[in-house]
Amino acid sequence: MSWSRLYESGLTDNEFRISARQVLEIVLRRLECDGDVEKRSFYKRKFIETLKLKTIPIALHTDKAKEQHYEVPTDFFLKIMGPWMKYSSCYWNDDIHSIKEAEEAMLRLTCERAQVEDGHHIMDLGCGWGSVGLWVLEHYPNCRVTALSNSDTQQAYIQEAGRKRGFSDRLQVISADINYFDTHQVFDRIISIEMFEHMKNYQELFQKVASWLKRNGKLFLQILSHKEFVYSLNLIINGQHDWMAENFFTGGTIPSSDLYLYFQEHVLVSKMWQINGQHYQKTLDTWLRNQDKEKHSIIPIFERHYGTAEAEKMFENWRKFFMYCSELFGFREGNEWILTHILFEKQKHFKSNL
């Protein structure tokens, strides 16, 4: 078994999912180092040392990330996601029966764990289609939000959504590459949902983020992670490159749940939570069902954006992406690849602008 099986056309959904689980078993065996705890520790230390090299940029392949996700037509995501346009894991329990409810449950939990208070100035860092910022503006009438994205289409969507809701005077939306962006503004809270997985130089990134926090400001992260292992999405199995890296996550890192404990020079971890991966699996399966249901309207969107010859291929690639990620987060009942929430405080020795 290798990644090549996932590139084959004509697989049924069941065949693709079985192949994905088989590949994930191989990935885990690689990472487990035949159960040798010393080897695991050695490779983790080496990986972290590499991430601490000052020569690497904060993020790699930012243009590729835009192409693979963030400049994909917004109309496509409007067809598959819930009304808050939350392009990240939702939160499901027995009382939740719709994507709208699941989006709202995670947005509510995010603000609770980030300790958002009315009157705060919030940065939504790597904001996607603005779900966190728009939620804050609707539920905290005295908050202001600065949303940062690497996408012009996301910027346009958020600005228009904010205008329609009457939030324009409390909302600033910036499109910029995190490698080069800086600001003199300072914030009570910085919230970043599933962006840090695209980053590499955490040392420099945390230093930047700390400089944007007020003296008593806090940083909240939601990351997709492995419960133990950290690795780059550039694995090669039987001569074949990682399917996810090739198609959807170029330059990405899968952090271990504890990775950022090793990067506390500028911010200090105060609380951590782990969330079972099946919450993400259910989110992805819901997006997939919505995509299939809306195929008649999605294909024309892709035809306009990619051309008629590529539209069907793009439709199938997104189906495979959702299925592969669903198997990843559902693997071993959601207890391998998980979500991690982390709340950081600013290190007291780090000078603040306010």
PDB file of C-alpha atoms in Angstrom, residues 110-117 120 189 218 271 343:
ATOM      1  CA  THR A 110     -13.872  29.175  21.596  1.00  0.00           C
ATOM      2  CA  CYS A 111     -14.921  32.513  23.085  1.00  0.00           C
ATOM      3  CA  GLU A 112     -15.447  30.933  26.499  1.00  0.00           C
ATOM      4  CA  ARG A 113     -11.999  29.327  26.542  1.00  0.00           C
ATOM      5  CA  ALA A 114     -10.352  32.437  25.081  1.00  0.00           C
ATOM      6  CA  GLN A 115     -11.977  34.391  27.933  1.00  0.00           C
ATOM      7  CA  VAL A 116     -13.410  36.996  25.587  1.00  0.00           C
ATOM      8  CA  GLU A 117     -15.082  39.917  27.368  1.00  0.00           C
ATOM      9  CA  HIS A 120     -12.163  43.672  24.063  1.00  0.00           C
ATOM     10  CA  ARG A 189      -7.182  38.687  22.689  1.00  0.00           C
ATOM     11  CA  LYS A 218      -4.027  36.368  25.804  1.00  0.00           C
ATOM     12  CA  LYS A 271      -4.436  26.042  29.860  1.00  0.00           C
ATOM     13  CA  LEU A 343      -4.656  29.445  25.986  1.00  0.00           C
TER      14      LEU A 343
END
